[in-house]
Short mmCIF file of C-alpha atoms in Angstrom, two decimals:
data_model
loop_
_atom_site.label_atom_id
_atom_site.label_comp_id
_atom_site.label_asym_id
_atom_site.label_seq_id
_atom_site.Cartn_x
_atom_site.Cartn_y
_atom_site.Cartn_z
CA MET A 741 -64.46 -26.19 -34.61
CA LEU A 742 -60.23 -26.59 -35.86
CA PHE A 743 -61.68 -23.19 -37.64
CA LEU A 744 -62.21 -21.28 -33.81
CA ASN A 745 -59.46 -23.12 -32.31
CA ASN A 746 -56.71 -21.10 -34.45
CA ILE A 747 -58.84 -18.16 -34.70
CA TYR A 748 -58.32 -18.41 -29.80
CA LEU A 749 -54.42 -19.29 -30.58
CA ILE A 750 -53.94 -16.63 -32.88
CA PHE A 751 -56.28 -14.06 -30.29
CA ILE A 752 -53.54 -15.47 -27.59
CA PHE A 753 -49.81 -15.75 -29.42
CA LYS A 754 -50.89 -11.35 -30.52
CA PHE A 755 -51.80 -10.52 -26.89
CA LEU A 756 -49.14 -12.43 -25.24
CA CYS A 757 -46.77 -9.72 -28.20
CA ILE A 758 -48.86 -6.98 -26.62
CA LYS A 759 -47.50 -7.90 -23.14
CA MET A 760 -44.17 -8.29 -24.04
CA LYS A 761 -44.05 -5.00 -25.90
CA ILE A 762 -45.01 -3.42 -23.21
CA ILE A 763 -43.06 -5.02 -20.47
CA LYS A 764 -39.94 -3.97 -23.43
CA LYS A 765 -40.87 -0.15 -23.08
CA ILE A 766 -41.09 -0.37 -19.25
CA THR A 767 -37.93 -1.55 -19.23
CA GLN A 768 -37.14 0.63 -21.96
CA TYR A 769 -38.06 3.70 -20.19
CA SER A 770 -36.51 2.62 -17.08
CA PHE A 771 -33.47 2.26 -17.97
CA ILE A 772 -33.90 5.89 -19.75
CA ILE A 773 -34.75 7.55 -16.63
CA LEU A 774 -31.85 5.90 -15.04
CA SER A 775 -29.47 6.78 -16.71
CA PHE A 776 -31.00 9.97 -16.64
CA ILE A 777 -30.55 10.18 -12.83
CA PHE A 778 -26.81 9.52 -13.49
CA ALA A 779 -26.47 10.52 -16.04
CA ASP A 780 -26.24 14.46 -14.85
CA ASP A 781 -22.25 13.29 -12.84
CA ILE A 782 -18.99 13.33 -13.24
CA TYR A 783 -16.67 12.06 -11.18
CA ARG A 784 -13.78 14.20 -10.31
CA ILE A 785 -10.78 12.34 -8.77
CA PRO A 786 -7.79 14.05 -7.95
CA ILE A 787 -4.33 13.18 -8.80
CA GLU A 788 -1.93 16.31 -6.74
CA GLY A 789 1.93 15.82 -4.99
CA THR A 790 3.84 12.32 -5.64
CA ILE A 791 2.71 9.27 -7.17
CA ASP A 792 2.41 6.45 -4.30
CA LEU A 793 1.39 3.17 -3.88
CA GLY A 794 -1.63 4.27 -1.58
CA LEU A 795 -2.87 5.74 -4.82
CA PRO A 796 -3.80 2.84 -7.04
CA PRO A 797 -6.66 1.37 -4.11
CA PHE A 798 -8.78 4.98 -4.73
CA ILE A 799 -8.06 5.53 -7.98
CA GLU A 800 -9.75 1.73 -8.47
CA ARG A 801 -12.08 1.94 -6.03
CA THR A 802 -13.77 5.71 -7.22
CA ILE A 803 -13.76 3.46 -11.12
CA LYS A 804 -15.40 0.91 -9.60
CA GLU A 805 -17.83 3.00 -8.70
CA ALA A 806 -18.84 5.00 -11.49
CA GLU A 807 -18.42 2.09 -13.30
CA LYS A 808 -22.20 0.94 -11.03
CA ASN A 809 -23.31 3.98 -10.11
CA GLY A 810 -23.71 4.78 -14.39
CA VAL A 811 -21.54 7.69 -14.48
CA GLU A 812 -20.35 8.78 -18.28
CA THR A 813 -17.61 10.66 -17.86
CA ILE A 814 -14.62 10.47 -15.19
CA ILE A 815 -12.40 14.12 -14.94
CA PHE A 816 -8.99 13.56 -13.88
CA ASP A 817 -7.59 16.70 -12.08
CA ILE A 818 -3.74 16.10 -12.98
CA ASN A 819 -1.06 18.66 -10.44
CA THR A 820 2.20 16.55 -9.84
CA PHE A 821 6.35 16.31 -11.05
CA GLY A 822 5.55 12.45 -10.75
CA GLY A 823 6.83 9.88 -8.60
CA ARG A 824 6.33 5.55 -8.53
CA VAL A 825 6.27 4.15 -12.61
CA ASP A 826 4.53 1.08 -10.92
CA ALA A 827 2.08 2.73 -9.49
CA ALA A 828 1.25 4.97 -12.40
CA THR A 829 1.20 2.29 -14.41
CA GLN A 830 -1.28 0.97 -11.88
CA ILE A 831 -3.77 4.13 -12.64
CA LYS A 832 -2.92 3.75 -16.78
CA ASP A 833 -4.47 -0.27 -16.65
CA ALA A 834 -7.25 0.92 -14.47
CA ILE A 835 -8.31 3.58 -17.15
CA LEU A 836 -8.19 2.16 -19.65
CA ALA A 837 -9.53 -0.98 -18.36
CA THR A 838 -13.16 1.33 -18.29
CA ASP A 839 -15.82 2.25 -20.76
CA ILE A 840 -16.60 5.41 -19.31
CA LEU A 841 -15.24 8.39 -20.86
CA THR A 842 -12.08 9.76 -19.34
CA ILE A 843 -11.00 12.92 -19.22
CA ALA A 844 -7.41 14.57 -17.57
CA PHE A 845 -7.70 17.66 -16.62
CA ILE A 846 -3.54 19.17 -16.60
CA ASN A 847 -4.36 21.47 -14.12
CA ARG A 848 -0.55 22.79 -14.27
CA ARG A 849 1.41 19.65 -14.10
CA ALA A 850 1.62 16.18 -15.56
CA ILE A 851 5.40 14.76 -15.21
CA SER A 852 7.12 11.94 -15.17
CA ALA A 853 4.40 9.40 -14.16
CA GLY A 854 1.50 12.13 -14.30
CA ALA A 855 2.24 11.87 -18.06
CA LEU A 856 1.92 8.20 -18.30
CA ILE A 857 -1.67 8.94 -16.08
CA SER A 858 -2.87 11.49 -18.69
CA LEU A 859 -1.71 10.09 -21.83
CA SER A 860 -3.58 7.00 -20.82
CA CYS A 861 -6.74 8.81 -19.91
CA GLU A 862 -9.45 9.70 -23.68
CA LYS A 863 -9.00 13.32 -23.58
CA ILE A 864 -6.57 15.82 -22.12
CA TYR A 865 -6.90 19.48 -21.56
CA MET A 866 -4.91 21.37 -20.06
CA THR A 867 -4.44 25.26 -18.52
CA GLY A 868 -2.60 28.06 -19.72
CA GLY A 869 0.66 27.21 -18.95
CA GLY A 870 1.05 24.40 -17.59
CA LEU A 871 3.28 21.16 -18.87
CA ILE A 872 3.41 18.22 -20.06
CA GLY A 873 6.84 14.92 -20.20
CA ALA A 874 10.05 14.13 -18.32
CA ALA A 875 9.31 11.17 -17.89
CA THR A 876 12.44 8.94 -17.78
CA ALA A 877 13.33 7.34 -15.22
CA VAL A 878 15.23 7.89 -12.59
CA ASP A 879 16.47 5.74 -9.73
CA MET A 880 16.40 6.27 -5.72
CA SER A 881 19.83 8.60 -5.55
CA GLY A 882 17.53 11.07 -8.91
CA LYS A 883 19.72 9.45 -12.23
CA LYS A 884 18.95 7.91 -15.17
CA GLY A 885 17.40 4.62 -14.68
CA SER A 886 19.14 2.07 -16.85
CA GLU A 887 18.61 0.82 -20.52
CA LYS A 888 16.58 -1.61 -19.51
CA VAL A 889 13.78 0.81 -16.66
CA ILE A 890 14.49 2.90 -19.65
CA SER A 891 13.08 0.88 -22.16
CA PHE A 892 10.17 -0.30 -19.82
CA MET A 893 8.83 3.19 -19.81
CA ARG A 894 9.25 4.58 -23.25
CA GLU A 895 7.26 1.41 -24.61
CA GLU A 896 4.85 2.04 -21.86
CA MET A 897 4.52 5.50 -23.01
CA ALA A 898 4.16 5.22 -26.52
CA SER A 899 1.32 1.69 -26.25
CA THR A 900 -0.70 4.13 -24.10
CA ALA A 901 -0.43 7.21 -26.60
CA GLU A 902 -0.62 4.72 -29.71
CA LYS A 903 -4.19 2.78 -27.19
CA ARG A 904 -5.29 7.02 -27.58
CA GLY A 905 -4.27 7.94 -31.41
CA ARG A 906 -1.87 9.74 -29.78
CA ASN A 907 1.99 10.06 -31.16
CA LYS A 908 4.27 7.53 -30.08
CA ASP A 909 7.33 9.43 -31.41
CA ILE A 910 6.18 12.27 -28.97
CA SER A 911 5.65 9.86 -26.50
CA ARG A 912 8.92 8.02 -26.69
CA GLY A 913 11.53 11.61 -26.61
CA MET A 914 9.70 12.56 -23.40
CA VAL A 915 11.52 9.32 -21.56
CA ASP A 916 14.68 8.25 -24.10
CA GLU A 917 16.47 11.77 -24.97
CA GLU A 918 18.81 9.42 -27.12
CA LEU A 919 16.07 10.06 -29.18
CA ASN A 920 15.51 12.33 -32.24
CA PHE A 921 13.80 13.70 -34.86
CA THR A 922 12.41 16.61 -37.83
CA HIS A 923 8.93 15.38 -38.81
CA LEU A 924 5.94 13.86 -37.47
CA PHE A 925 3.04 12.41 -38.77
CA ILE A 926 -0.12 14.18 -37.11
CA ASP A 927 -3.56 13.18 -39.18
CA GLY A 928 -2.47 11.58 -41.71
CA ASP A 929 0.27 14.36 -42.48
CA SER A 930 3.81 15.34 -41.71
CA VAL A 931 4.65 18.02 -39.58
CA LYS A 932 8.03 19.53 -39.90
CA VAL A 933 9.05 20.08 -35.85
CA ASP A 934 11.24 23.32 -34.99
CA ASP A 935 9.52 24.45 -31.85
CA ILE A 936 10.23 21.16 -29.51
CA GLU A 937 13.69 21.97 -27.50
CA GLY A 938 13.58 18.03 -26.32
CA ARG A 939 13.10 16.92 -30.57
CA LYS A 940 17.58 17.10 -31.01
CA GLU A 941 19.64 14.71 -29.36
CA GLY A 942 20.49 14.52 -25.20
CA LYS A 943 16.86 16.05 -24.90
CA LEU A 944 14.03 15.83 -23.45
CA ILE A 945 10.70 16.00 -24.00
CA SER A 946 8.65 18.68 -22.53
CA LEU A 947 4.90 20.37 -24.39
CA THR A 948 3.84 23.72 -23.38
CA THR A 949 -0.41 23.76 -23.80
CA GLN A 950 -0.39 25.04 -27.12
CA GLN A 951 2.62 22.68 -28.29
CA ALA A 952 0.89 19.98 -26.25
CA ILE A 953 -2.46 21.00 -28.84
CA LYS A 954 -0.44 21.96 -32.24
CA TYR A 955 0.75 18.48 -32.13
CA SER A 956 -2.42 16.95 -30.91
CA ILE A 957 -1.25 15.37 -27.32
CA ALA A 958 -4.12 17.65 -26.15
CA ASP A 959 -7.40 18.10 -27.37
CA GLY A 960 -8.17 21.92 -26.19
CA THR A 961 -7.32 24.47 -23.11
CA ALA A 962 -9.40 25.27 -20.53
CA ASP A 963 -8.95 27.90 -17.23
CA ASN A 964 -10.48 26.08 -15.11
CA LEU A 965 -12.77 22.97 -14.20
CA ASP A 966 -15.62 25.47 -14.59
CA ASN A 967 -14.69 26.65 -18.22
CA LEU A 968 -14.00 22.93 -19.51
CA LEU A 969 -17.28 21.08 -18.12
CA ASP A 970 -18.89 25.06 -20.68
CA SER A 971 -16.37 23.84 -23.24
CA LEU A 972 -17.77 20.17 -23.58
CA GLY A 973 -21.31 21.04 -22.95
CA LEU A 974 -21.25 19.60 -19.49
CA SER A 975 -22.08 23.35 -17.72
CA SER A 976 -25.19 21.61 -16.28
CA TYR A 977 -23.61 18.39 -14.67
CA SER A 978 -22.83 17.57 -10.94
CA ILE A 979 -19.90 17.59 -10.34
CA ILE A 980 -18.95 14.93 -7.25
CA ASN A 981 -15.29 14.82 -6.04
CA THR A 982 -13.96 11.81 -5.17
CA ASN A 983 -11.91 11.87 -1.56
CA GLU A 984 -9.26 8.76 -0.01
CA ASN A 985 -11.30 6.78 2.42
CA TRP A 986 -10.17 6.32 5.79
CA SER A 987 -8.95 2.86 4.31
CA GLU A 988 -6.49 4.49 1.75
CA ASP A 989 -5.48 7.60 3.80
CA ILE A 990 -4.42 4.88 6.06
CA VAL A 991 -2.77 2.68 3.06
CA ARG A 992 -0.91 5.66 1.56
CA PHE A 993 0.74 6.63 4.97
CA LEU A 994 1.81 3.33 6.26
CA THR A 995 3.41 2.87 2.16
CA ASN A 996 5.44 5.63 2.97
CA PRO A 997 8.65 4.51 2.18
CA VAL A 998 9.93 6.46 5.31
CA VAL A 999 6.50 5.24 7.55
CA SER A 1000 7.55 1.36 5.66
CA SER A 1001 11.27 1.14 6.29
CA LEU A 1002 10.21 1.96 10.04
CA LEU A 1003 7.68 -0.93 10.37
CA THR A 1004 10.15 -3.27 8.68
CA THR A 1005 12.93 -2.82 10.96
CA PHE A 1006 11.38 -2.52 13.50
CA GLY A 1007 9.21 -5.89 12.42
CA PHE A 1008 12.73 -7.91 12.58
CA LEU A 1009 14.54 -6.49 14.99
CA GLY A 1010 11.03 -6.83 17.53
CA ILE A 1011 11.73 -10.78 16.03
CA LEU A 1012 15.95 -10.68 16.57
CA PHE A 1013 15.23 -10.00 20.24
CA GLU A 1014 12.19 -12.89 21.08
CA LEU A 1015 14.84 -15.14 19.97
CA GLN A 1016 17.77 -14.33 22.64
CA SER A 1017 15.20 -15.67 25.15
CA PRO A 1018 12.80 -17.99 25.55
CA GLY A 1019 9.45 -18.11 25.04
CA TRP A 1020 7.52 -15.38 23.37
CA GLY A 1021 6.91 -11.56 24.90
CA ILE A 1022 6.25 -8.20 24.11
CA PRO A 1023 9.06 -7.55 21.55
CA GLY A 1024 7.76 -10.94 19.42
CA ILE A 1025 4.13 -8.89 19.54
CA VAL A 1026 5.95 -6.15 18.59
CA GLY A 1027 7.37 -7.08 15.70
CA LEU A 1028 4.97 -9.77 14.28
CA THR A 1029 2.29 -7.00 14.30
CA CYS A 1030 4.55 -4.45 12.37
CA LEU A 1031 5.08 -6.97 10.06
CA ILE A 1032 1.67 -7.94 9.80
CA LEU A 1033 1.16 -3.95 8.95
CA SER A 1034 4.12 -3.60 6.27
CA LEU A 1035 2.86 -6.91 4.86
CA SER A 1036 -0.81 -6.23 4.11
CA THR A 1037 -0.55 -2.31 3.13
CA SER A 1038 2.28 -3.53 0.53
CA TYR A 1039 0.11 -6.13 -0.61
CA ILE A 1040 -3.23 -3.63 -0.48
CA ALA A 1041 -0.65 -1.37 -2.71
CA LYS A 1042 0.52 -4.46 -5.10
CA LEU A 1043 4.43 -4.16 -4.02
CA ALA A 1044 4.35 -7.29 -2.69
CA THR A 1045 3.41 -10.54 -4.43
CA MET A 1046 2.16 -13.46 -3.05
CA SER A 1047 5.41 -15.44 -3.40
CA ASP A 1048 6.22 -12.39 -1.00
CA LEU A 1049 3.31 -13.74 1.43
CA ILE A 1050 4.60 -17.33 1.61
CA TYR A 1051 8.01 -16.17 2.13
CA ILE A 1052 7.58 -14.47 5.23
CA LEU A 1053 4.53 -16.83 6.17
CA SER A 1054 7.35 -19.26 6.19
CA GLY A 1055 9.55 -18.01 7.79
CA ILE A 1056 7.42 -16.96 10.85
CA SER A 1057 5.96 -20.01 11.58
CA LEU A 1058 9.33 -21.47 11.86
CA ILE A 1059 10.43 -18.91 14.02
CA ILE A 1060 7.42 -19.45 15.81
CA LEU A 1061 7.95 -23.99 15.78
CA GLU A 1062 11.38 -23.04 17.28
CA VAL A 1063 10.26 -20.50 19.78
CA LEU A 1064 7.26 -23.24 21.03
CA VAL A 1065 7.81 -26.53 20.09
CA ILE A 1066 12.00 -27.03 19.42
CA PRO A 1067 13.74 -26.52 22.75
CA GLY A 1068 16.93 -23.78 21.79
CA PHE A 1069 17.41 -22.22 19.33
CA GLY A 1070 18.92 -23.54 16.05
CA ILE A 1071 19.19 -24.71 12.32
CA VAL A 1072 15.27 -24.00 12.01
CA GLY A 1073 14.99 -20.30 13.32
CA LEU A 1074 17.88 -19.50 11.47
CA ALA A 1075 16.73 -20.96 8.81
CA GLY A 1076 13.13 -18.79 9.41
CA PHE A 1077 15.30 -15.67 10.03
CA PHE A 1078 17.01 -15.36 7.45
CA LEU A 1079 13.88 -16.51 4.94
CA ILE A 1080 12.47 -13.05 6.56
CA ILE A 1081 15.05 -11.16 5.98
CA TYR A 1082 15.06 -12.69 2.49
CA SER A 1083 11.38 -11.31 1.88
CA LEU A 1084 11.37 -7.92 3.70
CA TYR A 1085 14.05 -7.42 0.91
CA LEU A 1086 12.20 -7.50 -1.83
CA LEU A 1087 9.09 -5.59 -0.47
CA LEU A 1088 11.92 -3.46 -1.72
CA ILE A 1089 12.16 -4.09 -5.02
CA PRO A 1090 9.36 -1.59 -7.06
CA ASP A 1091 7.10 -4.49 -9.62
CA ILE A 1092 9.53 -2.37 -12.95
CA PRO A 1093 11.96 -4.19 -14.62
CA VAL A 1094 15.48 -3.48 -12.80
CA GLU A 1095 19.24 -4.19 -12.89
CA GLY A 1096 22.09 -4.38 -10.16
CA GLU A 1097 22.49 -0.86 -9.82
CA ILE A 1098 18.61 -0.82 -8.35
CA LEU A 1099 18.91 -3.85 -6.38
CA ASP A 1100 22.62 -2.42 -4.62
CA GLN A 1101 20.39 0.59 -3.78
CA ALA A 1102 17.71 -1.40 -2.01
CA MET A 1103 20.13 -3.34 -0.11
CA ASP A 1104 22.05 -0.37 1.27
CA GLY A 1105 18.67 1.35 2.40
CA PHE A 1106 17.64 -2.01 3.64
CA THR A 1107 21.10 -1.98 6.15
CA ILE A 1108 20.73 1.85 6.37
CA GLY A 1109 17.54 1.07 7.85
CA ILE A 1110 18.47 -1.46 9.82
CA ILE A 1111 21.26 0.43 11.65
CA GLY A 1112 18.99 3.39 11.68
CA ALA A 1113 16.52 1.00 13.98
CA ILE A 1114 19.34 -0.01 16.38
CA ILE A 1115 20.49 3.14 17.36
CA GLY A 1116 17.47 4.27 17.89
CA LEU A 1117 16.11 1.49 19.81
CA TYR A 1118 19.48 1.70 21.36
CA PHE A 1119 18.61 4.54 22.65
CA PHE A 1120 14.90 4.57 23.60
CA GLY A 1121 16.06 1.94 26.17
CA LYS A 1122 18.72 3.74 27.96
CA LEU A 1123 15.33 6.24 28.19
CA MET A 1124 13.09 3.61 29.03
CA ILE A 1125 14.45 2.33 31.79
CA LYS A 1126 14.12 5.45 33.80
CA THR A 1127 10.83 5.43 33.23
CA LYS A 1128 8.70 4.57 36.50
CA PHE A 1129 7.11 2.23 33.87
CA TRP A 1130 9.93 0.30 33.37
CA GLN A 1131 10.77 0.14 36.88
CA ASP A 1132 7.30 -0.90 38.06
CA LEU A 1133 8.11 -3.58 35.47
CA THR A 1134 10.85 -4.55 36.48
CA SER A 1135 11.29 -3.87 40.44
CA PRO A 1136 7.81 -4.11 41.66
CA ASN A 1137 7.35 -3.65 45.57
CA SER A 1138 10.86 -1.78 45.28
CA GLN A 1139 11.74 0.64 48.37
CA LYS A 1140 10.77 4.45 49.17
CA LYS A 1141 13.43 6.40 50.15
CA GLU A 1142 10.76 8.56 51.94
CA ASP A 1143 8.95 5.33 54.26
CA GLY A 1144 12.94 4.27 55.46
CA TYR A 1145 14.78 1.06 54.77
CA THR A 1146 14.77 -1.97 55.81
CA ASN A 1147 16.20 -5.48 54.46
CA THR A 1148 13.46 -7.41 54.54
CA PHE A 1149 9.90 -7.68 52.79
CA GLY A 1150 8.78 -9.88 55.70
CA TRP A 1151 8.57 -13.14 52.76
CA GLU A 1152 11.65 -15.33 54.48
CA SER A 1153 8.81 -17.45 55.93
CA LEU A 1154 8.02 -18.34 52.48
CA VAL A 1155 11.38 -19.89 51.78
CA GLY A 1156 10.71 -24.34 51.44
CA GLU A 1157 7.40 -23.25 49.83
CA ASN A 1158 5.87 -24.55 46.84
CA GLY A 1159 4.25 -22.31 44.43
CA ILE A 1160 3.21 -22.49 40.71
CA ALA A 1161 4.77 -20.15 38.24
CA ASP A 1162 1.35 -18.11 37.04
CA THR A 1163 4.13 -16.36 33.72
CA ASP A 1164 6.92 -18.27 31.32
CA LEU A 1165 10.26 -17.14 33.90
CA HIS A 1166 12.95 -16.44 31.57
CA PRO A 1167 14.31 -15.98 34.47
CA SER A 1168 12.25 -13.77 35.86
CA GLY A 1169 8.39 -13.57 35.79
CA TRP A 1170 5.54 -14.25 38.34
CA ILE A 1171 4.38 -17.37 40.44
CA LYS A 1172 1.59 -17.74 42.82
CA THR A 1173 1.73 -19.32 46.30
CA ASN A 1174 -0.93 -20.00 48.72
CA LYS A 1175 -0.46 -16.46 49.89
CA GLU A 1176 0.17 -14.04 47.54
CA ARG A 1177 1.32 -13.70 44.49
CA LEU A 1178 4.73 -12.73 43.99
CA PHE A 1179 7.31 -11.53 41.29
CA VAL A 1180 10.32 -14.47 41.36
CA ILE A 1181 14.01 -14.90 39.52
CA SER A 1182 14.43 -18.51 38.68
CA GLU A 1183 18.16 -20.52 39.02
CA GLY A 1184 18.91 -19.27 35.17
CA LYS A 1185 16.84 -21.68 33.74
CA PHE A 1186 13.47 -21.46 32.04
CA ILE A 1187 11.02 -21.78 32.91
CA GLU A 1188 7.80 -22.68 31.40
CA LYS A 1189 4.58 -21.29 33.23
CA GLY A 1190 2.06 -23.41 34.65
CA SER A 1191 5.08 -25.88 36.39
CA SER A 1192 5.75 -26.56 39.98
CA VAL A 1193 8.34 -24.16 42.21
CA GLU A 1194 9.91 -24.16 44.77
CA ILE A 1195 11.02 -21.42 47.06
CA LEU A 1196 15.21 -21.82 47.31
CA SER A 1197 16.20 -18.24 49.12
CA VAL A 1198 15.21 -14.87 50.18
CA GLU A 1199 17.37 -11.92 49.81
CA GLY A 1200 15.51 -8.54 50.67
CA ASN A 1201 12.82 -8.66 47.47
CA ARG A 1202 14.76 -10.99 45.11
CA ILE A 1203 12.90 -14.43 45.55
CA ILE A 1204 15.34 -17.08 43.62
CA VAL A 1205 13.38 -20.06 42.41
CA ARG A 1206 14.03 -24.09 41.38
CA LYS A 1207 11.79 -26.17 38.70
CA LEU A 1208 10.34 -28.92 40.49
CA ILE A 1209 11.83 -31.94 39.00
CA ASN A 1210 8.05 -34.17 39.00
CA SER A 1211 6.45 -30.86 37.90
#
């Protein structure tokens, strides 16, 4: 009996083993089938024009999407004169972090920040007559950056080249013209360099297509994307052209230096004008909206840090506290105002090492932006007060010339009547009486919405009211 039980157990064990092998095979074949489904796709990501802070979110999203879909190859179609170094480092980090094969196809040129992005890819191919290099850091006026900034960019290029097995001396020479050399170690051999002008002190390195291939910076050449796919044996693969979605387009638009500076200055001025009058009105709403747009897009683009967010939110909170809770305008409001100013200034500082010169230029740009916005608002205000909208807003029920003139609207009988403030009066606003809704002016003091008021006098269309003491 014990013998039969053992046979029975052995039979069950073999049966389970067979089942497990079947399940394993099914899993393996399913994975192979899914691999074939997605393996025929190659993502093409264009990097063209100026590299700004709106580009990294698009690159990061596309790489994650490719990883999710099991794509094996991403081709970065690059043609750029460069742009922001902090944006390029974000893109570089995203490329180095993925396990997908990344190929930089330099379709004419990869200058400055474009060179850093190209070096971060596993393979580099260039069109005939292409160019890569000239990656020295410059400030906002086009002058060479400080040694601290140059050192950062120089070693950023070198470490990226080292990660991908490329020559560090050439990469450093693309950033720092003070370096020079006569020989390079390429694939374990010492190679004499006499055809790169940038090897000399005082010259930056820029490589043509053939020079980049000769010194193992690039892996090959291709006239166009189709030729590149043929040379890689990928001509049967389907190219998926990726593009920015609407939200990324908005972020790129709002992080444009001109647009972001306007948002910052109008936000600042809106808050400033709101502080000049009690209550909370249109200037405060416009200013707060501009600040939210500027701050949110800066945070998405990684220009604003969490500390910047805390500073600005704290400043806004102090101002709202001053406006809505504490009467008048004092230390709390001033503290919030200057905290916002400091935070907006920090938003202009790039996320790379900077020194006094860059900080001074950020302050100059911030000051110029504020002055420009004030001048613009002045002329805008002069045009605004001539519009029908403004007349209706400030002088409702005004008389027209063709209707004849009278110095009375029949409101004299309202003198002595009481009403309720339908809006804040600072000093003008709307009240409700038993008969109608009227646009009035207080004696000069601020009257909160919902307060009981008394109509003191009527002079034509000018109705003067006073807050009732017991309200």
